[in-house]
């Protein structure tokens, strides 16, 4: 790179320099706001609507569900509250990693009279090695946490250090709109797109998916891709260090705040758990962890009573997510189990000890569908 | 903690800049020595002691290695060179020298301070410079923190006198120019190199999974990744140096506009090429002893240059190919050698770029088998899915792909402008404030949009 001549020009005085600097900074901030308005697609974000709704009713919320899409697609707070008499809210977000769950729990504990946390523990997130591998998972939370929340900044710092703040001030980096949608987005932003209760931007009739309130997302349709596993479990390390450490701090925090923590895995298709090597190691680790921390682990993939929890090929929208119909069935069974547990009953007997027992004795219809397909 | 290009490093450089102009120029080397120590200790405490030890040995040997000093001048020269270079050879090539031997601990910056110290010793021996009486100044030179990570290689007689005679007064203009260059370096690193790295890593990890178009695209991206990564780092260091009033050696001069391999080495990693030219090629006889000897010297120098990069056969083969290409060029007719016509340049530039891309594919490969698999893929795996199935190469969206191409185009465009003699920073400095601010705002938001932060894995040349 050629070096310029460093001839001395007329240098403005310090006051003028400070003024020019402030003007430049103000111009930069204004441009940033303008570009964010013009280019960011935040209207379509479930987590925007979800957190906006949560803050509006935070004072009443005593129970939360946290976790990835398995949380927001599986637990319908209305169904659960009808049985338990609680005021629950689903704080699940796409690809939510364990550190995201931790900071959401802390945020909820600072805003709500929290009594119970149901932590959805789909195993892939607990096998990530670091949060920055999936930065979008963090931004889906931090973009919409209230500006005064310390956990918003703590989470960003932990995830990506100072660099993560570039995404905070300039979300265009991770949430840029499709060019074809820009005009519709501008119109939506100016005409009630952000209004409470407006679900128009989080309803997708063509994809068969819609936000239904209190964090719950209802999906229509069944799996067109079978039930192949996303990831096998390592027998000797069923959770990554990252997953284990975050699980530990979630448990410690809940214990210190007197919040009841229950670890829950929403039902996975029997064909899926059969296809996942060493899934039993994960179950055993979670059970051991729950015992060690005086809590419980309910894995509904191993639920014994297949008549009560009558889900199968018609109840999964893809390889491992429940669809809306499956979620309604599951939420009812979950609420019944939670009610028994709240009444002091031991519910561990409702679940098989091993994956092998479940597959041998009461697999769901996905297993036979896969076997028939193979034949 | 102070790894380049962290914000902590920038803050460290800013603090140094503040203190720098409070000291009289003759005392600044002491401040630099302290800065070197803080930098080195924050990254690798072992390297701090390794630099100190090697510097002490070379400082002690240097005055005794001057011809006429005594009967043992040659022995002192050998001892000094051994102190500078034997750790490099032993620690860097242990695995290659003894098969099965685990790679030993390698101090941070070993490949850089070793050659700088050897160069200092040889310059003293040749009486180009006087031996430095103060050990601390040799230590300051060897551990110079702006060069320790991955160069550029400084000469003692170029760097140290500058410290004593650097401009006494702070200059806002100098700071602005330094900051501009530094910012351009950050852009190259984060917006081009780290985005290209995703594609390159995917393709080299499993070449059998990709078609010809994807493999060719990835090998071209590697050329730009390496260039943006290495020259980006150099821009950062030279920018900081500029703010301190130091003129550090340029390491790159539009290398992809070279029309031959020989010319490439006057434009790519210039300070290393010059080191090998001055301390290996010329002492071997250079081109003074006939064509055969010249070609042999070229090949040997290229092989050593290849080996300097690491204990891997890929580097040796890469070095051999670079040497062979230069040998072949020596035997080409005149318009293709030095006095090129516009036409031979027009043909030579893309041809040379193709040679660069092919030879550096071997350089990048994890092994010769990996390189062979890569070339096999190009020959046998037909297809043209590179843009249609961008996600296979690790890109997350079409925008990701577009930003990569735009970043590469920006780097290429700036190089073409520089080659045409257009001085961007001077032009910007002379422009009205409105234009300057518009350029700055565009640069800020382009960087914010294009930079890829979470996949960074340090600088490529730092591992050498």
mmCIF file of C-alpha atoms in Angstrom, chain A:
data_model
loop_
_atom_site.group_PDB
_atom_site.id
_atom_site.type_symbol
_atom_site.label_atom_id
_atom_site.label_comp_id
_atom_site.label_asym_id
_atom_site.label_seq_id
_atom_site.Cartn_x
_atom_site.Cartn_y
_atom_site.Cartn_z
ATOM 1 C CA UNK A 1 0.000 0.000 0.000
ATOM 2 C CA UNK A 2 1.596 3.318 -1.025
ATOM 3 C CA UNK A 3 2.325 5.742 1.775
ATOM 4 C CA UNK A 4 0.735 9.173 1.463
ATOM 5 C CA UNK A 5 2.700 12.344 1.953
ATOM 6 C CA UNK A 6 2.128 13.525 5.458
ATOM 7 C CA UNK A 7 2.051 17.196 4.770
ATOM 8 C CA UNK A 8 0.672 19.241 7.579
ATOM 9 C CA UNK A 9 -2.728 20.746 6.812
ATOM 10 C CA UNK A 10 -4.744 23.274 8.790
ATOM 11 C CA UNK A 11 -5.656 21.558 12.041
ATOM 12 C CA UNK A 12 -8.920 22.614 13.746
ATOM 13 C CA UNK A 13 -8.804 23.576 17.428
ATOM 14 C CA UNK A 14 -9.673 21.037 20.133
ATOM 15 C CA UNK A 15 -13.196 22.380 20.659
ATOM 16 C CA UNK A 16 -13.987 22.224 16.982
ATOM 17 C CA UNK A 17 -12.447 18.760 16.759
ATOM 18 C CA UNK A 18 -14.649 17.539 19.622
ATOM 19 C CA UNK A 19 -17.692 19.096 17.959
ATOM 20 C CA UNK A 20 -16.889 17.460 14.636
ATOM 21 C CA UNK A 21 -16.357 14.138 16.338
ATOM 22 C CA UNK A 22 -19.729 14.393 18.103
ATOM 23 C CA UNK A 23 -21.405 15.328 14.830
ATOM 24 C CA UNK A 24 -19.837 12.395 13.044
ATOM 25 C CA UNK A 25 -20.892 10.038 15.840
ATOM 26 C CA UNK A 26 -24.458 11.385 15.702
ATOM 27 C CA UNK A 27 -24.533 10.954 11.941
ATOM 28 C CA UNK A 28 -23.285 7.382 12.300
ATOM 29 C CA UNK A 29 -25.955 6.610 14.902
ATOM 30 C CA UNK A 30 -28.680 8.114 12.712
ATOM 31 C CA UNK A 31 -27.532 6.122 9.694
ATOM 32 C CA UNK A 32 -27.431 2.994 11.806
ATOM 33 C CA UNK A 33 -31.034 3.513 12.914
ATOM 34 C CA UNK A 34 -32.129 4.223 9.370
ATOM 35 C CA UNK A 35 -30.412 1.126 7.948
ATOM 36 C CA UNK A 36 -31.818 -1.036 10.724
ATOM 37 C CA UNK A 37 -35.294 0.219 9.911
ATOM 38 C CA UNK A 38 -34.841 -0.286 6.193
ATOM 39 C CA UNK A 39 -33.064 -3.617 6.151
ATOM 40 C CA UNK A 40 -33.805 -5.614 9.297
ATOM 41 C CA UNK A 41 -36.552 -8.202 9.204
ATOM 42 C CA UNK A 42 -37.633 -8.492 12.823
ATOM 43 C CA UNK A 43 -41.346 -8.689 12.133
ATOM 44 C CA UNK A 44 -41.104 -12.383 11.327
ATOM 45 C CA UNK A 45 -39.296 -13.321 14.532
ATOM 46 C CA UNK A 46 -41.266 -15.537 16.928
ATOM 47 C CA UNK A 47 -38.977 -14.467 19.733
ATOM 48 C CA UNK A 48 -39.893 -10.795 19.218
ATOM 49 C CA UNK A 49 -43.586 -11.477 19.665
ATOM 50 C CA UNK A 50 -42.940 -13.982 22.423
ATOM 51 C CA UNK A 51 -40.756 -11.695 24.562
ATOM 52 C CA UNK A 52 -43.018 -8.708 23.942
ATOM 53 C CA UNK A 53 -45.921 -10.779 25.254
ATOM 54 C CA UNK A 54 -43.919 -12.160 28.113
ATOM 55 C CA UNK A 55 -42.916 -8.722 29.400
ATOM 56 C CA UNK A 56 -46.559 -7.619 29.209
ATOM 57 C CA UNK A 57 -47.641 -10.389 31.589
ATOM 58 C CA UNK A 58 -44.368 -11.038 33.419
ATOM 59 C CA UNK A 59 -45.782 -10.130 36.828
ATOM 60 C CA UNK A 60 -48.228 -13.024 36.654
ATOM 61 C CA UNK A 61 -45.959 -15.722 35.233
ATOM 62 C CA UNK A 62 -45.017 -18.368 37.814
ATOM 63 C CA UNK A 63 -43.967 -21.182 35.468
ATOM 64 C CA UNK A 64 -41.799 -21.118 32.371
ATOM 65 C CA UNK A 65 -40.714 -23.528 29.689
ATOM 66 C CA UNK A 66 -37.290 -22.898 28.224
ATOM 67 C CA UNK A 67 -35.373 -24.624 25.471
ATOM 68 C CA UNK A 68 -35.095 -24.830 21.724
ATOM 69 C CA UNK A 69 -37.823 -25.237 19.112
ATOM 70 C CA UNK A 70 -38.687 -28.487 20.919
ATOM 71 C CA UNK A 71 -39.936 -26.286 23.717
ATOM 72 C CA UNK A 72 -42.063 -23.847 21.750
ATOM 73 C CA UNK A 73 -43.472 -26.534 19.477
ATOM 74 C CA UNK A 74 -44.311 -28.968 22.290
ATOM 75 C CA UNK A 75 -45.679 -27.163 25.361
ATOM 76 C CA UNK A 76 -48.953 -25.288 25.044
ATOM 77 C CA UNK A 77 -49.210 -23.149 28.200
ATOM 78 C CA UNK A 78 -52.995 -22.941 27.938
ATOM 79 C CA UNK A 79 -53.385 -26.708 28.110
ATOM 80 C CA UNK A 80 -50.909 -26.962 30.953
ATOM 81 C CA UNK A 81 -52.482 -24.143 32.983
ATOM 82 C CA UNK A 82 -55.939 -25.651 32.644
ATOM 83 C CA UNK A 83 -54.695 -28.700 34.557
ATOM 84 C CA UNK A 84 -52.155 -27.175 36.928
ATOM 85 C CA UNK A 85 -53.792 -23.829 37.648
ATOM 86 C CA UNK A 86 -50.521 -22.070 36.989
ATOM 87 C CA UNK A 87 -49.721 -19.066 34.818
ATOM 88 C CA UNK A 88 -47.119 -20.508 32.531
ATOM 89 C CA UNK A 89 -45.247 -19.064 29.588
ATOM 90 C CA UNK A 90 -43.160 -20.730 26.913
ATOM 91 C CA UNK A 91 -39.796 -18.969 26.504
ATOM 92 C CA UNK A 92 -38.495 -21.410 23.922
ATOM 93 C CA UNK A 93 -36.573 -19.937 20.983
ATOM 94 C CA UNK A 94 -35.125 -21.431 17.831
ATOM 95 C CA UNK A 95 -31.908 -23.367 18.417
ATOM 96 C CA UNK A 96 -31.791 -22.087 21.984
ATOM 97 C CA UNK A 97 -28.569 -23.327 23.529
ATOM 98 C CA UNK A 98 -28.107 -24.083 27.226
ATOM 99 C CA UNK A 99 -26.488 -20.714 27.908
ATOM 100 C CA UNK A 100 -29.470 -19.028 26.259
ATOM 101 C CA UNK A 101 -31.753 -20.994 28.580
ATOM 102 C CA UNK A 102 -29.655 -19.917 31.549
ATOM 103 C CA UNK A 103 -29.885 -16.220 30.737
ATOM 104 C CA UNK A 104 -33.590 -16.453 29.931
ATOM 105 C CA UNK A 105 -34.232 -18.126 33.274
ATOM 106 C CA UNK A 106 -32.299 -15.359 35.019
ATOM 107 C CA UNK A 107 -34.232 -12.715 33.132
ATOM 108 C CA UNK A 108 -37.536 -14.397 33.965
ATOM 109 C CA UNK A 109 -36.541 -14.737 37.614
ATOM 110 C CA UNK A 110 -35.854 -11.003 37.711
ATOM 111 C CA UNK A 111 -39.240 -10.161 36.190
ATOM 112 C CA UNK A 112 -41.636 -12.819 37.456
ATOM 113 C CA UNK A 113 -42.560 -14.586 40.716
ATOM 114 C CA UNK A 114 -41.072 -17.751 39.297
ATOM 115 C CA UNK A 115 -41.849 -21.048 41.031
ATOM 116 C CA UNK A 116 -41.128 -23.678 38.390
ATOM 117 C CA UNK A 117 -38.845 -23.965 35.394
ATOM 118 C CA UNK A 118 -39.349 -26.766 32.889
ATOM 119 C CA UNK A 119 -36.136 -27.004 30.947
ATOM 120 C CA UNK A 120 -36.560 -28.800 27.627
ATOM 121 C CA UNK A 121 -33.361 -30.770 27.090
ATOM 122 C CA UNK A 122 -33.282 -31.954 23.479
ATOM 123 C CA UNK A 123 -29.790 -33.382 23.369
ATOM 124 C CA UNK A 124 -28.210 -31.649 20.351
ATOM 125 C CA UNK A 125 -27.953 -28.245 22.049
ATOM 126 C CA UNK A 126 -26.233 -29.895 25.012
ATOM 127 C CA UNK A 127 -23.649 -31.279 22.620
ATOM 128 C CA UNK A 128 -22.600 -27.985 21.080
ATOM 129 C CA UNK A 129 -19.054 -27.065 21.991
ATOM 130 C CA UNK A 130 -19.563 -23.335 22.250
ATOM 131 C CA UNK A 131 -22.248 -20.746 21.948
ATOM 132 C CA UNK A 132 -20.547 -18.835 19.151
ATOM 133 C CA UNK A 133 -20.967 -21.854 16.858
ATOM 134 C CA UNK A 134 -24.612 -20.795 16.532
ATOM 135 C CA UNK A 135 -24.542 -17.029 17.073
ATOM 136 C CA UNK A 136 -28.011 -16.597 15.605
ATOM 137 C CA UNK A 137 -29.436 -18.602 18.504
ATOM 138 C CA UNK A 138 -28.139 -15.919 20.841
ATOM 139 C CA UNK A 139 -29.311 -12.992 18.717
ATOM 140 C CA UNK A 140 -32.849 -14.364 18.557
ATOM 141 C CA UNK A 141 -32.893 -13.794 22.309
ATOM 142 C CA UNK A 142 -30.698 -10.742 22.815
ATOM 143 C CA UNK A 143 -32.327 -8.736 20.005
ATOM 144 C CA UNK A 144 -35.603 -8.743 21.923
ATOM 145 C CA UNK A 145 -34.642 -8.822 25.585
ATOM 146 C CA UNK A 146 -35.498 -5.498 27.200
ATOM 147 C CA UNK A 147 -32.770 -2.876 26.788
ATOM 148 C CA UNK A 148 -32.240 -2.597 30.557
ATOM 149 C CA UNK A 149 -31.710 -6.318 31.060
ATOM 150 C CA UNK A 150 -28.153 -6.970 32.261
ATOM 151 C CA UNK A 151 -28.458 -10.559 30.994
ATOM 152 C CA UNK A 152 -28.779 -9.288 27.443
ATOM 153 C CA UNK A 153 -25.276 -7.839 27.555
ATOM 154 C CA UNK A 154 -23.806 -10.570 29.713
ATOM 155 C CA UNK A 155 -25.035 -13.209 27.257
ATOM 156 C CA UNK A 156 -23.641 -11.328 24.261
ATOM 157 C CA UNK A 157 -20.296 -10.832 25.953
ATOM 158 C CA UNK A 158 -20.052 -14.486 26.914
ATOM 159 C CA UNK A 159 -21.061 -15.633 23.462
ATOM 160 C CA UNK A 160 -18.883 -13.470 21.265
ATOM 161 C CA UNK A 161 -16.978 -10.907 23.325
ATOM 162 C CA UNK A 162 -16.869 -7.341 22.087
ATOM 163 C CA UNK A 163 -17.568 -8.471 18.500
ATOM 164 C CA UNK A 164 -21.081 -9.590 19.476
ATOM 165 C CA UNK A 165 -22.030 -5.992 20.205
ATOM 166 C CA UNK A 166 -21.680 -5.218 16.502
ATOM 167 C CA UNK A 167 -24.713 -7.425 16.018
ATOM 168 C CA UNK A 168 -26.546 -5.652 18.799
ATOM 169 C CA UNK A 169 -26.160 -2.182 17.319
ATOM 170 C CA UNK A 170 -26.406 -3.320 13.711
ATOM 171 C CA UNK A 171 -28.738 -6.330 13.541
ATOM 172 C CA UNK A 172 -28.679 -6.065 9.744
ATOM 173 C CA UNK A 173 -25.670 -8.344 10.111
ATOM 174 C CA UNK A 174 -27.799 -11.315 11.085
ATOM 175 C CA UNK A 175 -31.400 -10.359 10.300
ATOM 176 C CA UNK A 176 -31.269 -8.809 6.862
ATOM 177 C CA UNK A 177 -34.541 -8.938 4.960
ATOM 178 C CA UNK A 178 -35.077 -10.605 1.613
ATOM 179 C CA UNK A 179 -34.976 -7.849 -1.058
ATOM 180 C CA UNK A 180 -38.405 -8.845 -2.384
ATOM 181 C CA UNK A 181 -39.995 -8.311 1.026
ATOM 182 C CA UNK A 182 -38.597 -4.890 1.809
ATOM 183 C CA UNK A 183 -41.561 -2.741 0.867
ATOM 184 C CA UNK A 184 -44.013 -5.000 2.679
ATOM 185 C CA UNK A 185 -41.791 -4.893 5.767
ATOM 186 C CA UNK A 186 -41.543 -1.103 5.708
ATOM 187 C CA UNK A 187 -45.310 -0.887 5.455
ATOM 188 C CA UNK A 188 -45.725 -3.413 8.245
ATOM 189 C CA UNK A 189 -43.289 -1.633 10.534
ATOM 190 C CA UNK A 190 -45.158 1.625 10.079
ATOM 191 C CA UNK A 191 -48.652 0.143 10.312
ATOM 192 C CA UNK A 192 -49.035 -1.916 13.457
ATOM 193 C CA UNK A 193 -46.578 -4.720 12.717
ATOM 194 C CA UNK A 194 -45.156 -4.406 16.224
ATOM 195 C CA UNK A 195 -48.515 -4.075 17.993
ATOM 196 C CA UNK A 196 -49.229 -6.455 20.843
ATOM 197 C CA UNK A 197 -51.448 -9.310 19.727
ATOM 198 C CA UNK A 198 -50.698 -8.822 16.050
ATOM 199 C CA UNK A 199 -49.711 -12.304 14.939
ATOM 200 C CA UNK A 200 -50.040 -11.593 11.221
ATOM 201 C CA UNK A 201 -46.279 -11.567 10.706
ATOM 202 C CA UNK A 202 -45.732 -14.795 12.624
ATOM 203 C CA UNK A 203 -48.432 -16.768 10.853
ATOM 204 C CA UNK A 204 -47.408 -18.795 7.822
ATOM 205 C CA UNK A 205 -50.454 -20.440 6.235
ATOM 206 C CA UNK A 206 -48.408 -21.861 3.359
ATOM 207 C CA UNK A 207 -45.876 -23.484 5.671
ATOM 208 C CA UNK A 208 -48.637 -24.585 8.039
ATOM 209 C CA UNK A 209 -47.160 -22.814 11.044
ATOM 210 C CA UNK A 210 -48.494 -20.125 13.338
ATOM 211 C CA UNK A 211 -47.685 -18.434 16.608
ATOM 212 C CA UNK A 212 -50.559 -19.119 18.993
ATOM 213 C CA UNK A 213 -49.686 -16.950 21.994
ATOM 214 C CA UNK A 214 -47.643 -17.288 25.192
ATOM 215 C CA UNK A 215 -44.715 -18.624 23.214
ATOM 216 C CA UNK A 216 -46.465 -21.639 21.707
ATOM 217 C CA UNK A 217 -46.113 -22.341 17.973
ATOM 218 C CA UNK A 218 -48.617 -24.626 16.295
ATOM 219 C CA UNK A 219 -47.511 -26.609 13.235
ATOM 220 C CA UNK A 220 -49.556 -28.551 10.731
ATOM 221 C CA UNK A 221 -48.270 -31.425 8.624
ATOM 222 C CA UNK A 222 -46.284 -34.615 9.009
ATOM 223 C CA UNK A 223 -42.716 -35.632 8.299
ATOM 224 C CA UNK A 224 -41.810 -36.070 4.676
ATOM 225 C CA UNK A 225 -38.219 -37.024 5.456
ATOM 226 C CA UNK A 226 -38.540 -39.974 7.817
ATOM 227 C CA UNK A 227 -36.987 -39.916 11.278
ATOM 228 C CA UNK A 228 -33.225 -40.078 10.741
ATOM 229 C CA UNK A 229 -31.060 -38.881 13.616
ATOM 230 C CA UNK A 230 -29.425 -35.450 13.558
ATOM 231 C CA UNK A 231 -26.589 -36.490 15.800
ATOM 232 C CA UNK A 232 -25.406 -39.573 17.639
ATOM 233 C CA UNK A 233 -24.522 -39.419 21.311
ATOM 234 C CA UNK A 234 -20.993 -40.186 22.450
ATOM 235 C CA UNK A 235 -21.206 -43.021 24.953
ATOM 236 C CA UNK A 236 -18.331 -41.699 27.050
ATOM 237 C CA UNK A 237 -19.359 -38.023 26.808
ATOM 238 C CA UNK A 238 -23.118 -37.745 26.329
ATOM 239 C CA UNK A 239 -22.961 -33.995 26.879
ATOM 240 C CA UNK A 240 -20.280 -31.547 25.787
ATOM 241 C CA UNK A 241 -18.410 -29.585 28.457
ATOM 242 C CA UNK A 242 -20.346 -26.541 27.313
ATOM 243 C CA UNK A 243 -23.663 -28.350 27.769
ATOM 244 C CA UNK A 244 -22.747 -29.794 31.152
ATOM 245 C CA UNK A 245 -21.389 -26.533 32.547
ATOM 246 C CA UNK A 246 -24.498 -24.622 31.557
ATOM 247 C CA UNK A 247 -26.772 -27.304 32.925
ATOM 248 C CA UNK A 248 -24.830 -27.067 36.183
ATOM 249 C CA UNK A 249 -25.251 -23.346 36.448
ATOM 250 C CA UNK A 250 -28.930 -23.506 35.615
ATOM 251 C CA UNK A 251 -29.409 -26.053 38.404
ATOM 252 C CA UNK A 252 -27.322 -24.022 40.854
ATOM 253 C CA UNK A 253 -29.189 -20.835 40.055
ATOM 254 C CA UNK A 254 -32.625 -22.415 40.447
ATOM 255 C CA UNK A 255 -31.547 -24.020 43.694
ATOM 256 C CA UNK A 256 -30.223 -20.727 45.055
ATOM 257 C CA UNK A 257 -33.468 -18.929 44.132
ATOM 258 C CA UNK A 258 -35.750 -21.653 45.470
ATOM 259 C CA UNK A 259 -37.148 -22.305 41.984
ATOM 260 C CA UNK A 260 -38.191 -25.839 41.172
ATOM 261 C CA UNK A 261 -36.331 -27.107 38.129
ATOM 262 C CA UNK A 262 -37.552 -30.061 36.091
ATOM 263 C CA UNK A 263 -35.608 -31.395 33.127
ATOM 264 C CA UNK A 264 -37.924 -32.544 30.361
ATOM 265 C CA UNK A 265 -37.386 -34.006 26.938
ATOM 266 C CA UNK A 266 -40.466 -33.709 24.764
ATOM 267 C CA UNK A 267 -41.302 -36.941 22.950
ATOM 268 C CA UNK A 268 -39.036 -37.940 20.108
ATOM 269 C CA UNK A 269 -40.223 -40.453 17.530
ATOM 270 C CA UNK A 270 -39.321 -44.021 18.493
ATOM 271 C CA UNK A 271 -37.702 -44.380 15.065
ATOM 272 C CA UNK A 272 -35.553 -41.361 15.833
ATOM 273 C CA UNK A 273 -34.226 -42.620 19.150
ATOM 274 C CA UNK A 274 -33.591 -46.000 17.596
ATOM 275 C CA UNK A 275 -31.512 -44.266 14.932
ATOM 276 C CA UNK A 276 -29.557 -42.244 17.506
ATOM 277 C CA UNK A 277 -26.559 -44.194 18.719
ATOM 278 C CA UNK A 278 -26.071 -44.228 22.497
ATOM 279 C CA UNK A 279 -29.174 -42.188 23.285
ATOM 280 C CA UNK A 280 -29.387 -44.292 26.437
ATOM 281 C CA UNK A 281 -26.101 -42.723 27.642
ATOM 282 C CA UNK A 282 -27.711 -39.312 27.432
ATOM 283 C CA UNK A 283 -30.758 -40.482 29.374
ATOM 284 C CA UNK A 284 -28.559 -41.990 32.065
ATOM 285 C CA UNK A 285 -26.464 -38.869 32.368
ATOM 286 C CA UNK A 286 -29.541 -36.684 32.748
ATOM 287 C CA UNK A 287 -31.092 -38.986 35.318
ATOM 288 C CA UNK A 288 -27.841 -39.009 37.291
ATOM 289 C CA UNK A 289 -27.604 -35.248 37.051
ATOM 290 C CA UNK A 290 -31.205 -34.827 38.211
ATOM 291 C CA UNK A 291 -30.638 -37.113 41.172
ATOM 292 C CA UNK A 292 -27.452 -35.305 42.103
ATOM 293 C CA UNK A 293 -29.239 -31.954 42.076
ATOM 294 C CA UNK A 294 -32.431 -33.069 43.778
ATOM 295 C CA UNK A 295 -34.550 -32.608 40.688
ATOM 296 C CA UNK A 296 -36.233 -34.831 38.118
ATOM 297 C CA UNK A 297 -35.688 -35.805 34.512
ATOM 298 C CA UNK A 298 -38.699 -36.792 32.448
ATOM 299 C CA UNK A 299 -37.954 -38.123 28.999
ATOM 300 C CA UNK A 300 -41.292 -38.491 27.248
ATOM 301 C CA UNK A 301 -39.616 -40.445 24.444
ATOM 302 C CA UNK A 302 -39.574 -43.244 27.048
ATOM 303 C CA UNK A 303 -43.125 -42.747 28.345
ATOM 304 C CA UNK A 304 -44.667 -46.120 29.145
ATOM 305 C CA UNK A 305 -48.352 -45.553 28.574
ATOM 306 C CA UNK A 306 -48.652 -45.409 24.815
ATOM 307 C CA UNK A 307 -52.445 -45.280 25.051
ATOM 308 C CA UNK A 308 -52.492 -42.102 27.106
ATOM 309 C CA UNK A 309 -49.707 -40.501 25.121
ATOM 310 C CA UNK A 310 -51.025 -41.702 21.810
ATOM 311 C CA UNK A 311 -48.642 -40.091 19.349
ATOM 312 C CA UNK A 312 -47.135 -41.425 16.152
ATOM 313 C CA UNK A 313 -46.521 -40.630 12.526
ATOM 314 C CA UNK A 314 -49.454 -38.206 12.408
ATOM 315 C CA UNK A 315 -48.068 -36.173 15.292
ATOM 316 C CA UNK A 316 -44.596 -35.233 14.106
ATOM 317 C CA UNK A 317 -44.093 -32.378 11.670
ATOM 318 C CA UNK A 318 -40.600 -33.483 10.740
ATOM 319 C CA UNK A 319 -37.917 -35.915 11.854
ATOM 320 C CA UNK A 320 -38.077 -34.948 15.529
ATOM 321 C CA UNK A 321 -40.531 -32.073 16.194
ATOM 322 C CA UNK A 322 -44.088 -32.573 17.349
ATOM 323 C CA UNK A 323 -46.680 -30.892 15.192
ATOM 324 C CA UNK A 324 -49.535 -28.927 16.726
ATOM 325 C CA UNK A 325 -51.780 -31.953 17.091
ATOM 326 C CA UNK A 326 -48.975 -33.897 18.780
ATOM 327 C CA UNK A 327 -48.189 -30.922 20.998
ATOM 328 C CA UNK A 328 -51.771 -30.687 22.230
ATOM 329 C CA UNK A 329 -51.801 -34.397 23.087
ATOM 330 C CA UNK A 330 -48.428 -34.182 24.723
ATOM 331 C CA UNK A 331 -49.202 -31.013 26.687
ATOM 332 C CA UNK A 332 -52.196 -32.717 28.278
ATOM 333 C CA UNK A 333 -50.170 -35.778 29.304
ATOM 334 C CA UNK A 334 -47.316 -33.608 30.460
ATOM 335 C CA UNK A 335 -49.684 -31.549 32.613
ATOM 336 C CA UNK A 336 -51.089 -34.707 34.179
ATOM 337 C CA UNK A 337 -47.613 -35.961 35.017
ATOM 338 C CA UNK A 338 -46.629 -32.545 36.363
ATOM 339 C CA UNK A 339 -49.778 -32.498 38.513
ATOM 340 C CA UNK A 340 -48.941 -35.891 40.006
ATOM 341 C CA UNK A 341 -45.409 -34.770 40.672
ATOM 342 C CA UNK A 342 -46.618 -31.528 42.250
ATOM 343 C CA UNK A 343 -48.867 -33.599 44.486
ATOM 344 C CA UNK A 344 -45.780 -35.356 45.801
ATOM 345 C CA UNK A 345 -46.118 -38.604 43.862
ATOM 346 C CA UNK A 346 -43.105 -40.352 42.400
ATOM 347 C CA UNK A 347 -43.592 -40.254 38.642
ATOM 348 C CA UNK A 348 -40.384 -42.023 37.670
ATOM 349 C CA UNK A 349 -42.293 -45.260 37.195
ATOM 350 C CA UNK A 350 -44.197 -43.687 34.300
ATOM 351 C CA UNK A 351 -41.061 -43.889 32.167
ATOM 352 C CA UNK A 352 -39.116 -46.878 30.902
ATOM 353 C CA UNK A 353 -35.614 -47.268 32.249
ATOM 354 C CA UNK A 354 -34.091 -47.876 28.859
ATOM 355 C CA UNK A 355 -34.539 -47.026 25.217
ATOM 356 C CA UNK A 356 -34.454 -50.740 24.472
ATOM 357 C CA UNK A 357 -37.487 -51.388 26.723
ATOM 358 C CA UNK A 358 -39.442 -48.580 25.087
ATOM 359 C CA UNK A 359 -38.674 -49.821 21.585
ATOM 360 C CA UNK A 360 -39.464 -53.414 22.528
ATOM 361 C CA UNK A 361 -42.630 -52.845 24.528
ATOM 362 C CA UNK A 362 -44.498 -49.745 23.355
ATOM 363 C CA UNK A 363 -42.855 -47.973 20.451
ATOM 364 C CA UNK A 364 -44.861 -45.347 18.636
ATOM 365 C CA UNK A 365 -46.018 -45.871 15.083
ATOM 366 C CA UNK A 366 -42.964 -44.158 13.571
ATOM 367 C CA UNK A 367 -40.909 -47.275 14.209
ATOM 368 C CA UNK A 368 -43.219 -49.582 12.328
ATOM 369 C CA UNK A 369 -43.557 -46.986 9.559
ATOM 370 C CA UNK A 370 -39.790 -46.924 9.115
ATOM 371 C CA UNK A 371 -39.567 -50.702 9.254
ATOM 372 C CA UNK A 372 -42.307 -51.050 6.661
ATOM 373 C CA UNK A 373 -40.610 -48.461 4.508
ATOM 374 C CA UNK A 374 -37.367 -50.418 4.723
ATOM 375 C CA UNK A 375 -39.165 -53.587 3.640
#
